[in-house]
C-alpha positions as a LaTeX table, in Angstrom:
\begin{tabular}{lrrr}
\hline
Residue & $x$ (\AA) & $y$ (\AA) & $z$ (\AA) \\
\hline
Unk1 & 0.00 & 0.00 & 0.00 \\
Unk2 & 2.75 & 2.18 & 0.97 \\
Unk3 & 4.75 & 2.01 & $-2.33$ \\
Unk4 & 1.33 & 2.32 & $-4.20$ \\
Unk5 & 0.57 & 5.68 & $-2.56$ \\
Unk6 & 4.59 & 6.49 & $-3.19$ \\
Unk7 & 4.10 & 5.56 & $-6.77$ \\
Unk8 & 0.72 & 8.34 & $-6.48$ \\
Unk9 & 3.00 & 10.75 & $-4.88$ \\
Unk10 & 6.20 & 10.46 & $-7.55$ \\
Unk11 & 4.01 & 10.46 & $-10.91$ \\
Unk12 & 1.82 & 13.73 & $-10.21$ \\
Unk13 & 2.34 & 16.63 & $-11.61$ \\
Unk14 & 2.90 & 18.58 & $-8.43$ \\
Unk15 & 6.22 & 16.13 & $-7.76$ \\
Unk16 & 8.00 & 17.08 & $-11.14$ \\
Unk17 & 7.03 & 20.97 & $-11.35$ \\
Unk18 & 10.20 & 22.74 & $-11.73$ \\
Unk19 & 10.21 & 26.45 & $-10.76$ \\
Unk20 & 10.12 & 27.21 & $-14.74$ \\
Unk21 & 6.74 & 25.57 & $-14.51$ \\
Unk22 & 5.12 & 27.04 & $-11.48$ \\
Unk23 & 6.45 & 30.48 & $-13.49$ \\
Unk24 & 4.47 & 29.76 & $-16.70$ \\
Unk25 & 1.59 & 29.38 & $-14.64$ \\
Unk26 & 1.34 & 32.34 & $-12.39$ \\
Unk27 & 1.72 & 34.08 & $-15.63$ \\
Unk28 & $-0.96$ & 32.53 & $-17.19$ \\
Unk29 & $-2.84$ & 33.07 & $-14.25$ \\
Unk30 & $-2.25$ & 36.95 & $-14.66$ \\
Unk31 & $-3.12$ & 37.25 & $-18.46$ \\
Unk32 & $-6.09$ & 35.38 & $-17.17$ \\
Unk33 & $-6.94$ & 38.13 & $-14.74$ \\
Unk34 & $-6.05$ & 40.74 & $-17.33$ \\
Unk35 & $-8.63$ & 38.80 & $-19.47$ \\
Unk36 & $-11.61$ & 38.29 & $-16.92$ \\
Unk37 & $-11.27$ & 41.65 & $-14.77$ \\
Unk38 & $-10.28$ & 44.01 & $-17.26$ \\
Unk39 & $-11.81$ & 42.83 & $-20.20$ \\
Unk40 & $-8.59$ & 42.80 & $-22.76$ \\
Unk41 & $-9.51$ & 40.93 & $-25.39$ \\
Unk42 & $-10.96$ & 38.06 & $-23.31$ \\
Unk43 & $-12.59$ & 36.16 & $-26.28$ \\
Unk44 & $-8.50$ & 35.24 & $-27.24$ \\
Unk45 & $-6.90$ & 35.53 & $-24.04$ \\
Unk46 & $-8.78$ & 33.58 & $-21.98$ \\
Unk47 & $-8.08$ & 30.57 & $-24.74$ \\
Unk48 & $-4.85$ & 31.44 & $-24.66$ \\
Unk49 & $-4.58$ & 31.70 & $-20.95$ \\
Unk50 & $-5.80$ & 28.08 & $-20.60$ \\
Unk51 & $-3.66$ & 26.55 & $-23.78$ \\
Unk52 & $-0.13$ & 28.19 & $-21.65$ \\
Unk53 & $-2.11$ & 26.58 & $-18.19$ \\
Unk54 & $-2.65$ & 23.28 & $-19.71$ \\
Unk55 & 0.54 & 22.97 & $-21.23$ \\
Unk56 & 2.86 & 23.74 & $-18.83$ \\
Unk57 & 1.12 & 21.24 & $-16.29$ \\
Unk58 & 3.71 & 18.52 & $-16.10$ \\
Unk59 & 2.81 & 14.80 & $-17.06$ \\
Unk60 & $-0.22$ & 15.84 & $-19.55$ \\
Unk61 & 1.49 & 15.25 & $-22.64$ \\
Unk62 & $-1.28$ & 17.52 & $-24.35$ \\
Unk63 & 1.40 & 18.56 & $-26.67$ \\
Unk64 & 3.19 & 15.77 & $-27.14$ \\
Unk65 & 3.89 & 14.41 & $-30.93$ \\
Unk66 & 2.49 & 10.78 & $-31.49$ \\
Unk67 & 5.28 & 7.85 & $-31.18$ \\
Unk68 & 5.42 & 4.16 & $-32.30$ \\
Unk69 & 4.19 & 3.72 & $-28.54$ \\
Unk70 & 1.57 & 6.19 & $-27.92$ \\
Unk71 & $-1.06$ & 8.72 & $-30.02$ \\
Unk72 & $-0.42$ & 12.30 & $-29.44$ \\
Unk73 & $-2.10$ & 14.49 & $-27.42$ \\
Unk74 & $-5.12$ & 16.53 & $-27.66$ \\
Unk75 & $-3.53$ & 19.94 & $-28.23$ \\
Unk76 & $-1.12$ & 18.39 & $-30.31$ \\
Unk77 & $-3.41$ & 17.59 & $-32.52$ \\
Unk78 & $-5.55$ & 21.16 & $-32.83$ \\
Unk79 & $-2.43$ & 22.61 & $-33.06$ \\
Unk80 & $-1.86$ & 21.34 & $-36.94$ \\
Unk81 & $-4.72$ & 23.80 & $-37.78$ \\
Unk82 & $-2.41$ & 26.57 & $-37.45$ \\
Unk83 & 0.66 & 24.95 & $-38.44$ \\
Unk84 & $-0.83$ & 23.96 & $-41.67$ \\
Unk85 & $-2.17$ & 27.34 & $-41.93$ \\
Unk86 & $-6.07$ & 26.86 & $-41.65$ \\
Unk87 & $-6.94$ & 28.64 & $-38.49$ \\
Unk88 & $-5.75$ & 32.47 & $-39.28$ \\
Unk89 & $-7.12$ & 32.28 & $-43.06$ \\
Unk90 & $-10.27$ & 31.15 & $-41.69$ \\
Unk91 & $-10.18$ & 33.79 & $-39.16$ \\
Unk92 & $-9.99$ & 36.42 & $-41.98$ \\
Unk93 & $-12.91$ & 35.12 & $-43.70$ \\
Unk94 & $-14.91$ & 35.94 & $-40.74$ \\
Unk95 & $-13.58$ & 39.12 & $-40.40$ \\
Unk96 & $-14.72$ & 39.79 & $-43.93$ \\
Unk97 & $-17.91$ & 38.73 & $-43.41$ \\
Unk98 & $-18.13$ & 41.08 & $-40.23$ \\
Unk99 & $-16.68$ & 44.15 & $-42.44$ \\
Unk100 & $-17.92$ & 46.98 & $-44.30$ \\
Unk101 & $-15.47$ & 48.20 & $-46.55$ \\
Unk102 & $-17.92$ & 50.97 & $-47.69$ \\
Unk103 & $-15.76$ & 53.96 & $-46.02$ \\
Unk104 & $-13.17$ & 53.03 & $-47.34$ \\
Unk105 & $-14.46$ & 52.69 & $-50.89$ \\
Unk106 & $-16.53$ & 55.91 & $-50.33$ \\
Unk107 & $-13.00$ & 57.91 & $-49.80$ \\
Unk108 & $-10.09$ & 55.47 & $-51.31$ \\
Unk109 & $-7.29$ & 58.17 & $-50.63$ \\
Unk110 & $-7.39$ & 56.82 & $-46.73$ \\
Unk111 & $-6.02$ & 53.61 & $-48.19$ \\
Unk112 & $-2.95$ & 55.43 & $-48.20$ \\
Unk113 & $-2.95$ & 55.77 & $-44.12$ \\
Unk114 & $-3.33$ & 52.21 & $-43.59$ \\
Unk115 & $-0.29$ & 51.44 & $-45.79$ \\
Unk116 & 1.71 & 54.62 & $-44.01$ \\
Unk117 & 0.53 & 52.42 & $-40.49$ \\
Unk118 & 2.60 & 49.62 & $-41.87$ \\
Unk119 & 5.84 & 51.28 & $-41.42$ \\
Unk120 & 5.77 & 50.33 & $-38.20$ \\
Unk121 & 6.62 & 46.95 & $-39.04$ \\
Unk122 & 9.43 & 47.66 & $-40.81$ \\
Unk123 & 11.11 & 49.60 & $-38.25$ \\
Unk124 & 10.65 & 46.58 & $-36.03$ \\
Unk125 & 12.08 & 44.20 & $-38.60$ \\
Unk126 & 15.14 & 46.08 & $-38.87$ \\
Unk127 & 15.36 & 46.59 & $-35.06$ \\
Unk128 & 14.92 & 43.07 & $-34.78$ \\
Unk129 & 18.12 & 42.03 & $-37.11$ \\
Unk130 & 19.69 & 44.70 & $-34.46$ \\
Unk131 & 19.22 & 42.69 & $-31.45$ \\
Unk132 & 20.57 & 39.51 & $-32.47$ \\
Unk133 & 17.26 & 37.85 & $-34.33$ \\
Unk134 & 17.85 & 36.39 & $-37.65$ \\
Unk135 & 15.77 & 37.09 & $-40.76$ \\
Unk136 & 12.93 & 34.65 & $-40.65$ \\
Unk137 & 12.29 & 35.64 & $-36.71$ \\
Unk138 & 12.79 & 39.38 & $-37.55$ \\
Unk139 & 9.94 & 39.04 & $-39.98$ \\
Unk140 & 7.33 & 37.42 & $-37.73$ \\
Unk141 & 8.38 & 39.76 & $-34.74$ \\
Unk142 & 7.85 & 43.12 & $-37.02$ \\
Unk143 & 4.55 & 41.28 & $-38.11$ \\
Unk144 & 3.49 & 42.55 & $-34.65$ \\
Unk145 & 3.30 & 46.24 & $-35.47$ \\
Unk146 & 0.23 & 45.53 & $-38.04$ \\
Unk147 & $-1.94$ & 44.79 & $-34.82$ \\
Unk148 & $-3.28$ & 41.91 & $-36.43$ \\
Unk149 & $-3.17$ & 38.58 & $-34.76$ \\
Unk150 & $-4.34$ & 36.32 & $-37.00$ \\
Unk151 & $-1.79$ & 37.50 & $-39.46$ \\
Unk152 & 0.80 & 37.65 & $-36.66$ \\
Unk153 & 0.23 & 33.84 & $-36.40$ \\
Unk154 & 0.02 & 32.80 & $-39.53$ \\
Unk155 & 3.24 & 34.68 & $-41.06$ \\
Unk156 & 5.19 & 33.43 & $-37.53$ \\
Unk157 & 3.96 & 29.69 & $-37.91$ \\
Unk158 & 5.41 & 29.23 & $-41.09$ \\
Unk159 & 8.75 & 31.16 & $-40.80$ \\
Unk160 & 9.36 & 30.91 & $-36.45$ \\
Unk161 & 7.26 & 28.66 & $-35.19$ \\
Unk162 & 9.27 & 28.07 & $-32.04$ \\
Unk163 & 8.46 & 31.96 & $-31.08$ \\
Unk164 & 4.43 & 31.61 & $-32.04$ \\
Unk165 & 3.63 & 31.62 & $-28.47$ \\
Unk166 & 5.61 & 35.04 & $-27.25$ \\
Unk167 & 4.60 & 36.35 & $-30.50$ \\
Unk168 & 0.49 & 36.16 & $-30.48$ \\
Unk169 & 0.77 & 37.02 & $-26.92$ \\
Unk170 & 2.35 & 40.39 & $-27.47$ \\
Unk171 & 0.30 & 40.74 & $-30.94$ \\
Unk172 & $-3.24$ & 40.34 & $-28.71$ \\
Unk173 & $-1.35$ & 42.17 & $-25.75$ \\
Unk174 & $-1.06$ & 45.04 & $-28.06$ \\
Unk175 & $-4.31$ & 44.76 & $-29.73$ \\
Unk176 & $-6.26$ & 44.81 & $-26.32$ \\
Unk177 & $-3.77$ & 47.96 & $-25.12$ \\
Unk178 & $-5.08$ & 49.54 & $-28.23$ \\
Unk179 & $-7.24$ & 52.17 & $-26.12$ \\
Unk180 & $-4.01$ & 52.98 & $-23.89$ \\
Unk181 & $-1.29$ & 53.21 & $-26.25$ \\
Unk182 & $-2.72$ & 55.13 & $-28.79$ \\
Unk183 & $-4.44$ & 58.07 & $-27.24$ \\
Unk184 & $-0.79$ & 59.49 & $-26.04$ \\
Unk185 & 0.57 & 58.80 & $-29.54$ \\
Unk186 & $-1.99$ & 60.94 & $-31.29$ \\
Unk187 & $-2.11$ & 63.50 & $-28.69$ \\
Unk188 & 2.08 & 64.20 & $-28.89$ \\
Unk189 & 1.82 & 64.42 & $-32.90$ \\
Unk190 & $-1.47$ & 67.04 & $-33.07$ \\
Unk191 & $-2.63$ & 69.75 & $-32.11$ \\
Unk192 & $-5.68$ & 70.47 & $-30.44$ \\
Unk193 & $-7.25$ & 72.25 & $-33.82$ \\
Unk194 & $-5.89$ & 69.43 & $-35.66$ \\
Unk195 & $-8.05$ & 67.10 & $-34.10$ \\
Unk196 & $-10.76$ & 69.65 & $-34.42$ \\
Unk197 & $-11.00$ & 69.28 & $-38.03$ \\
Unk198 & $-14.21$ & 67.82 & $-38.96$ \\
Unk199 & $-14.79$ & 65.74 & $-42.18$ \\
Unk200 & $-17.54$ & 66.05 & $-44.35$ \\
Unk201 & $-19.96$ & 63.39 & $-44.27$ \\
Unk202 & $-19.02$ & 60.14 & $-46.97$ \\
Unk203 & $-20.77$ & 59.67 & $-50.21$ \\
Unk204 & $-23.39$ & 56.46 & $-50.26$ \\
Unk205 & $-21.81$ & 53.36 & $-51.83$ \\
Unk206 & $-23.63$ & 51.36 & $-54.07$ \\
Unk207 & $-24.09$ & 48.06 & $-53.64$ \\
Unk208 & $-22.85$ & 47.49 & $-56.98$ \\
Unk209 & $-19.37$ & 48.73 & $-55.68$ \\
Unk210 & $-19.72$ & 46.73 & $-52.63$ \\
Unk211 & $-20.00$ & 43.18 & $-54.55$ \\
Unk212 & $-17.00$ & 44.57 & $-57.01$ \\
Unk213 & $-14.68$ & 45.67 & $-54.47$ \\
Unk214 & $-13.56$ & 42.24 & $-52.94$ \\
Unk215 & $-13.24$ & 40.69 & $-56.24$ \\
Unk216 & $-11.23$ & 43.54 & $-57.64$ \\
Unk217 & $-8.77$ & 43.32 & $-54.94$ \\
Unk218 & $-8.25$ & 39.44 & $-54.89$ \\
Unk219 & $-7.60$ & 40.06 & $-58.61$ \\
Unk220 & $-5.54$ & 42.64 & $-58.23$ \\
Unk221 & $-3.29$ & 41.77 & $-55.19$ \\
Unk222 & $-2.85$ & 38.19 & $-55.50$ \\
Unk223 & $-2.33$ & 38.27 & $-58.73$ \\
Unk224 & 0.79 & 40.58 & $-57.81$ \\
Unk225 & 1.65 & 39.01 & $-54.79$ \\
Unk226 & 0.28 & 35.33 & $-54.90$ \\
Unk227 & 1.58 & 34.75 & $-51.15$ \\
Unk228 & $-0.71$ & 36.84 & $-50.41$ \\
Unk229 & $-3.45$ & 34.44 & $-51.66$ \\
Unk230 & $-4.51$ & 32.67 & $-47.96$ \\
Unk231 & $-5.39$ & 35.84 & $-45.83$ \\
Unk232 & $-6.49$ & 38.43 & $-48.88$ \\
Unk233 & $-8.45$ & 35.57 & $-50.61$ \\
Unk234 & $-10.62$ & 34.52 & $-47.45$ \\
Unk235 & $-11.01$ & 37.38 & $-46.47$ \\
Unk236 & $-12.38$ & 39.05 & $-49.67$ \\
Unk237 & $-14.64$ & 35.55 & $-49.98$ \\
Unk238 & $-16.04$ & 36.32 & $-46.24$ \\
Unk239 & $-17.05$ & 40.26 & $-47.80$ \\
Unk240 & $-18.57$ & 38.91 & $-50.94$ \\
Unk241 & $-20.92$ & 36.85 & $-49.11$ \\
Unk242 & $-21.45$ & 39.27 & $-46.94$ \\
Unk243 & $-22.29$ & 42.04 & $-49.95$ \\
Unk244 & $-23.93$ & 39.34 & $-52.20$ \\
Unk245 & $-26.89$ & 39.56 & $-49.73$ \\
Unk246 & $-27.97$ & 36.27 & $-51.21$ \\
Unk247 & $-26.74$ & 33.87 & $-48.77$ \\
Unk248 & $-27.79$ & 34.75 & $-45.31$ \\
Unk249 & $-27.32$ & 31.82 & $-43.38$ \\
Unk250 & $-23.51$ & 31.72 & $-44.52$ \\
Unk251 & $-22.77$ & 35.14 & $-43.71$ \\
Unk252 & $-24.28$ & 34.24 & $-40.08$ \\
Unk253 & $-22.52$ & 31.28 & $-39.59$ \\
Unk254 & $-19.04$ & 33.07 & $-40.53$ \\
Unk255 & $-19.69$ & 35.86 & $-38.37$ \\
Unk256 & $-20.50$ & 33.75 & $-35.40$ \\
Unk257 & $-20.55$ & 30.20 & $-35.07$ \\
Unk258 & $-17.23$ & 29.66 & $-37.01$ \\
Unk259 & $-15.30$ & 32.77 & $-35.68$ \\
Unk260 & $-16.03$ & 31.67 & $-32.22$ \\
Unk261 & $-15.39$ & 27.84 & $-33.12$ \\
Unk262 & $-11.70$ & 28.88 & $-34.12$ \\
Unk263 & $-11.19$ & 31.48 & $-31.95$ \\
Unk264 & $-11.52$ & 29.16 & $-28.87$ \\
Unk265 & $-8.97$ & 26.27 & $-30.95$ \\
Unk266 & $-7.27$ & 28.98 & $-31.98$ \\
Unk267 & $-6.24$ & 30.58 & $-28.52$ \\
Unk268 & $-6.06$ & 26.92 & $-27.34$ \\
Unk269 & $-3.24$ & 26.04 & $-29.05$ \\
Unk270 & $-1.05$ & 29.21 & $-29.31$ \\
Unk271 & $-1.30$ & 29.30 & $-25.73$ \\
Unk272 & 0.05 & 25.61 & $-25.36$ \\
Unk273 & 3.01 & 26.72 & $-27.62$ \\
Unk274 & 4.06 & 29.08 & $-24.91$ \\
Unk275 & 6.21 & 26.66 & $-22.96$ \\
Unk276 & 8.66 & 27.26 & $-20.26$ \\
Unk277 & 11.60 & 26.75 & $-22.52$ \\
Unk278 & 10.31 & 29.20 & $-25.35$ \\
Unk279 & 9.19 & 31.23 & $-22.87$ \\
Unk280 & 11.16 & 32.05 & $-20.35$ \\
Unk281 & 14.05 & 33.80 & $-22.09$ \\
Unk282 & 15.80 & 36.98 & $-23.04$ \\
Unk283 & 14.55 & 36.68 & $-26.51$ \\
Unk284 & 10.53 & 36.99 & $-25.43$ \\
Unk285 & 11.61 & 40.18 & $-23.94$ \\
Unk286 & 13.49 & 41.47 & $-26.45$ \\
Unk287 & 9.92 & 40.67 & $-29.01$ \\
Unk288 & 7.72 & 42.29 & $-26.37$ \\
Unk289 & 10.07 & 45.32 & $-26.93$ \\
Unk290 & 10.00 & 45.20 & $-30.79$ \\
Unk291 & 6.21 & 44.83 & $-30.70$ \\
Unk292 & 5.93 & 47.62 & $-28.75$ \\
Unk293 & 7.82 & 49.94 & $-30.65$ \\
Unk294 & 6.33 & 48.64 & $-33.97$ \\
Unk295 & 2.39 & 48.79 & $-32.93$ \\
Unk296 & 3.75 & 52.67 & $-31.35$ \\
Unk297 & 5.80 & 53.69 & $-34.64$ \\
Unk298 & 2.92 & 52.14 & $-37.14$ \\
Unk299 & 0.72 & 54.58 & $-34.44$ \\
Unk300 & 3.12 & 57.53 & $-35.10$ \\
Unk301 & 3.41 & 56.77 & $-38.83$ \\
Unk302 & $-0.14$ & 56.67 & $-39.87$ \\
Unk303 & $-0.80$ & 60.26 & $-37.99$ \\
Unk304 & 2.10 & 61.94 & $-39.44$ \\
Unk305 & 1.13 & 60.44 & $-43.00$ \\
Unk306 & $-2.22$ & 62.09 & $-41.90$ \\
Unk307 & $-0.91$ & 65.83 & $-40.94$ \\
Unk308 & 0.82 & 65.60 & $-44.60$ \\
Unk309 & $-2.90$ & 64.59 & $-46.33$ \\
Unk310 & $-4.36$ & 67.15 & $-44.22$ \\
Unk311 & $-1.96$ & 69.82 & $-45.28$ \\
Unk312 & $-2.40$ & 69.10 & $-48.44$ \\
Unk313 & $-6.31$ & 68.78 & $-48.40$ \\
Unk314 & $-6.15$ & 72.15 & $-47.32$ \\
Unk315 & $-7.50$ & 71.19 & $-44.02$ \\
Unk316 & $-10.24$ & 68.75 & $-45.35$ \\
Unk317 & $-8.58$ & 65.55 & $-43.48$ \\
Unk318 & $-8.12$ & 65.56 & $-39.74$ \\
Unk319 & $-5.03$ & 63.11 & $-38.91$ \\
Unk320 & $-6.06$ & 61.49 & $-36.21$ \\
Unk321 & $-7.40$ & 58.96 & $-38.66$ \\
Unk322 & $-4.25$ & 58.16 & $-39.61$ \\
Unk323 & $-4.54$ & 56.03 & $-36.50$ \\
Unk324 & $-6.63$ & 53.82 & $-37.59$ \\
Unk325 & $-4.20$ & 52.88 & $-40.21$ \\
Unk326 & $-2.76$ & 49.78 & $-37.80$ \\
Unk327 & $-5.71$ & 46.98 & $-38.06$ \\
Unk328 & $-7.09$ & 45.99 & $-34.93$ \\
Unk329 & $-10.65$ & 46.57 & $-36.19$ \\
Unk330 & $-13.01$ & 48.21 & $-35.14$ \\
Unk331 & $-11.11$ & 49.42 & $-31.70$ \\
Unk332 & $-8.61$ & 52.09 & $-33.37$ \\
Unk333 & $-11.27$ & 53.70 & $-34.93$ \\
Unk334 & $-13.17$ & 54.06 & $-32.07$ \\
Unk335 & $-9.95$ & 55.23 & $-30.10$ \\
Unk336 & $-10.02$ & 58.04 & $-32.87$ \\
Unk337 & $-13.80$ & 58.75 & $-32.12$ \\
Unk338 & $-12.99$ & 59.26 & $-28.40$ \\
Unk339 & $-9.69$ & 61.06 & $-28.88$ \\
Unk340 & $-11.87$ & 63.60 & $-31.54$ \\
Unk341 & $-14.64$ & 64.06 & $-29.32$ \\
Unk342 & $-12.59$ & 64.72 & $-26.24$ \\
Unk343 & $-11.61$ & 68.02 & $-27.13$ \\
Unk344 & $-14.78$ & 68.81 & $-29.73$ \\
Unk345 & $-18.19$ & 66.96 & $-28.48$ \\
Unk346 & $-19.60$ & 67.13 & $-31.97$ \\
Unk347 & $-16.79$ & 66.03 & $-34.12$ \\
Unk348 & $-17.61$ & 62.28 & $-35.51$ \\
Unk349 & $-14.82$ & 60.51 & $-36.99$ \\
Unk350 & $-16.04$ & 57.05 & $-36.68$ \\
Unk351 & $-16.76$ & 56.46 & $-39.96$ \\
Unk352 & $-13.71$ & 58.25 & $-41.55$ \\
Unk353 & $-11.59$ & 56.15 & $-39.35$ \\
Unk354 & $-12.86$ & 53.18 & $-40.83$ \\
Unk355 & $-11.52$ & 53.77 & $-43.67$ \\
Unk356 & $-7.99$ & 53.40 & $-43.03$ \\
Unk357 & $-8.70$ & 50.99 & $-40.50$ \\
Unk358 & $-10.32$ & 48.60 & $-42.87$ \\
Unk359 & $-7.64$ & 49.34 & $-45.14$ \\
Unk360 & $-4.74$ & 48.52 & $-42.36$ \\
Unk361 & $-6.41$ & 45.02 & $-42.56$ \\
Unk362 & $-5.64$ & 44.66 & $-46.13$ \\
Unk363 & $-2.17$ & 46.00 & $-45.57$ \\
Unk364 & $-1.11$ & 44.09 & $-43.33$ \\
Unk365 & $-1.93$ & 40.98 & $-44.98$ \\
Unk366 & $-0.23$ & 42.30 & $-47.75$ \\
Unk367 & 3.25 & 42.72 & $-45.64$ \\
Unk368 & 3.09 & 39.39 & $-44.17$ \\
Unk369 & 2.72 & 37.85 & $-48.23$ \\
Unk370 & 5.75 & 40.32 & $-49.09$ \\
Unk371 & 7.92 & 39.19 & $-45.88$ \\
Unk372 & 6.62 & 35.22 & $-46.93$ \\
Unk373 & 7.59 & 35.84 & $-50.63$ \\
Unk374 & 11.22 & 36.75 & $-49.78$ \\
Unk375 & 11.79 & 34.93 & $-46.22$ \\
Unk376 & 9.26 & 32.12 & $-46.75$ \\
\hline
\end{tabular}
């Protein structure tokens, strides 16, 4: 009895928890606070939160690869979604579906914000190769600047896989921060009758345009930039049904059932990639650093490309939108609402905002097929 209850003892996962261990947890424990009591982007991070919990209990094997002796484990085995590239494309067609690219069709001159946004990943590549990274992990840690995590994981999956989990944490880190990081940002680079500025109001779009735009742009850019094809291609497919207004029950599904469905596999099994080992180094600080500085100088970028539209506008284009340019959708453009309306109660930039915002989507998608076309 006494070695049976010894044997108990030995094999749980209490007995072989190393300090590295009992680390990864508290900190899962804390992005799971972040997640529940504050409300940062709890539909991801609470996945997430779990996925690092899970697989950093000792003795699970929930990650483990299958052997001649044994099958693998669970989150081994929802992990192939996004190493094979499924989940993030699949993620994009649901953000199509949930998009209205009308503002940005209605004014097509703020497409040139969301590709001045992009510079901030750039910078961050470059600072990368500075601190030590090489190319491939330089490319999937600039990736973070587009504040888009699906694309974050998908670009970082193929070319670093071993630094997927530090990466989508700091890409959603960002992405929740959006409405504490920015503000600042906008604030240093404007002045107060700069944000004044209001817009006139956006011409109707037909729904003519609607149905034309997505397949106009999956001509156009993957037929330039065929890496592109995964992200640009599902998401245009998730806007046409949307704008067909023929198929309902598709557009319903996409916007719901499925993004939630992948979200929660998704967050599962990035956060189970998040190991002690991968974890728990000077390299995951030095990509929390670079993804701060390229969400902040994408930030920077897209208002200063702003002040130069609104000089030479003649005063027609406020540049906080330029904001917007970085694609966590819809919350930058609302960060631009509340910034406008702080110091003007009847200024309404919403749906000027969304313009670039939308189109900071698109660009980033297009910077992780241009980083995959020469790194992948």
């Amino acid at each position: 009895m006494g070695d049976i209850i010894g044997k108990f003892i030995t094999e749980s996962g209490f007995f072989m928890m190393t300090y590295k261990e009992i680390s990864m947890i508290v900190i899962a424990c804390i992005f799971l606070y972040i997640a529940i009591k504050k409300e940062y982007e709890p539909y991801l991070l609470i996945p997430i939160s779990i996925g690092m919990l899970l697989a950093n209990m000792p003795g699970t094997g929930l990650m483990n690869a299958p052997s001649d002796s044994s099958t693998g484990g669970l989150l081994y085995y929802l992990y192939q979604g996004v190493k094979l590239g499924i989940f993030p494309p699949l993620i994009f067609l649901c953000i199509g579906a949930s998009t209205d690219f009308g503002p940005l069709i209605a004014n097509p001159k703020t497409m040139l914000l969301g590709a001045a946004a992009q510079f901030g990943i750039f910078f961050a590549f470059l600072g990368a190769i500075f601190l030590g990274f090489n190319g491939l992990e330089a490319a999937s840690i600039g990736i973070i600047g587009g504040a888009d995590g699906p694309t974050a994981i998908q670009l970082t999956s193929i070319l670093a896989p071993h630094l997927l989990g530090p990466i989508a944490l700091a890409a959603y880190s960002y992405m929740a921060l959006v409405p504490v990081i920015q503000p600042p940002i906008i604030k240093l680079l404007t002045t107060k009758e700069e944000r004044n500025i209001k817009m006139e109001q956006l011409r109707g779009v037909s729904k003519k345009e609607k149905i034309l735009f997505p397949i106009v742009v999956m001509i156009l850019v993957i037929g330039i930039l065929p890496t592109s094809a995964p992200l640009i291609g599902m998401l245009m497919f998730g806007n046409l049904l949307k704008e067909s207004n023929i198929v309902p029950k598709l557009v319903e599904t996409a916007q719901n059932s499925l993004m939630y469905i992948v979200t929660i596999i998704l967050g599962l099994t990035v956060g189970a990639t998040a190991n002690a080992e991968t974890f728990l180094n000077p390299k995951t600080l030095g990509i929390t650093l670079m993804g701060l500085i390229a969400f902040s100088v994408g930030t920077a970028s897209g208002v200063l490309f702003g002040k130069i539209m609104c000089k030479l506008s003649k005063g027609k284009i406020n540049p906080i939108i330029g904001a917007a340019g970085v694609s966590a959708v819809p919350m930058a453009a609302r960060v631009v609402q509340k910034v406008g309306q702080e110091d003007n109660p009847s200024n309404f930039l919403l749906m000027h905002a969304m313009g670039p915002n939308v189109a900071g989507v698109i660009g980033s998608a297009v910077v992780a097929g241009i980083l995959l076309k020469f790194f992948g």
